[in-house]
Amino acid sequence: MKQKAFIFDLDGVIVDTAKYHYLAWKKIANRLGIDFTHEHNELLKGVSRVRSLEIILGLGNIQATNEEKESWLTEKNTDYLNYINAMQADEILDGVLPVLDWLKANDQLISLGSASKNARPILEKVGILHYFDAIVDGNDVTNAKPDPEVFLRAAQLLGKSPADSIVFEDSMAGVEAANIGGMTSVSIGDPAILQGAHYNFGSFAEITIQFLETLVNK
Ligand code: BG6
Ligand code: MG
């Protein structure tokens, strides 16, 4: 069997933390008089913390000082971490563990490719840090998705070319980043939102071993 690099986004792919990002941002947005819907939230998926705040302020046409922005960023992350601290292994999304187990058992390489600066503690919290041969997160990159930097770094750390790399993503920005990087993109979520991915699944639970074998032997 060939060996490929399998690169996983974190939020919304491995764990259902997208809802916590949403709740933490919504509190601040609503206080600023901004109606922050789930549709708006799609714009924030895969996007860095700082950029997320800029997008929210843009929705409300709000100008703010650097001090205000700093305090909202801190508040958002404090609230988010409170949600994260209560997380347990049952918040790993359905179907993820069998895929990680199959990849490990079949000598495939696994990396994280996430925009989050909280990635490591989350993986530790839900007990799956040991699956990862490499971790690239928001602390390691300068260019946010849709720039492919995070995925290219991950592939490089695993010693694989983009053509031998497969990315699992739930965000528009992430699918675009994988495609720009010359990798195979597998989107997880609504195909109407995640257009442009090479493959789409509603959830990880729909991914079969047969499909994984196809990816490995491509
Ligand atoms: C991404 C999320 O994975 O990480 C975004 O999809 C989030 O919604 C980004 O803004 C940054 O996360 P964090 O944990 O560093 O605030
Ligand atoms: Mg995501």
mmCIF file with all atom_site columns, N, CA and C and ligand atoms in Angstrom, residues 9 11 169-170, ligand 2:
data_model
loop_
_atom_site.group_PDB
_atom_site.id
_atom_site.type_symbol
_atom_site.label_atom_id
_atom_site.label_alt_id
_atom_site.label_comp_id
_atom_site.label_asym_id
_atom_site.label_entity_id
_atom_site.label_seq_id
_atom_site.pdbx_PDB_ins_code
_atom_site.Cartn_x
_atom_site.Cartn_y
_atom_site.Cartn_z
_atom_site.occupancy
_atom_site.B_iso_or_equiv
_atom_site.pdbx_formal_charge
_atom_site.auth_seq_id
_atom_site.auth_comp_id
_atom_site.auth_asym_id
_atom_site.auth_atom_id
_atom_site.pdbx_PDB_model_num
ATOM   1  N  N  . ASP A 1 9   ? -8.305  19.406 9.320  1.00 0.00 ? 9   ASP A N  1
ATOM   2  C  CA . ASP A 1 9   ? -8.698  20.623 10.018 1.00 0.00 ? 9   ASP A CA 1
ATOM   3  C  C  . ASP A 1 9   ? -9.235  20.166 11.386 1.00 0.00 ? 9   ASP A C  1
ATOM   4  N  N  . ASP A 1 11  ? -11.504 22.354 14.014 1.00 0.00 ? 11  ASP A N  1
ATOM   5  C  CA . ASP A 1 11  ? -12.848 22.824 14.383 1.00 0.00 ? 11  ASP A CA 1
ATOM   6  C  C  . ASP A 1 11  ? -13.868 22.459 13.312 1.00 0.00 ? 11  ASP A C  1
ATOM   7  N  N  . GLU A 1 169 ? -11.723 19.140 5.408  1.00 0.00 ? 169 GLU A N  1
ATOM   8  C  CA . GLU A 1 169 ? -12.088 20.517 5.779  1.00 0.00 ? 169 GLU A CA 1
ATOM   9  C  C  . GLU A 1 169 ? -13.595 20.725 5.867  1.00 0.00 ? 169 GLU A C  1
ATOM   10 N  N  . ASP A 1 170 ? -14.020 21.621 6.752  1.00 0.00 ? 170 ASP A N  1
ATOM   11 C  CA . ASP A 1 170 ? -15.451 21.962 6.816  1.00 0.00 ? 170 ASP A CA 1
ATOM   12 C  C  . ASP A 1 170 ? -15.700 23.417 6.421  1.00 0.00 ? 170 ASP A C  1
HETATM 13 MG MG . MG  B 2 .   ? -12.995 23.999 10.502 1.00 0.00 ? 2   MG  B MG 1
#
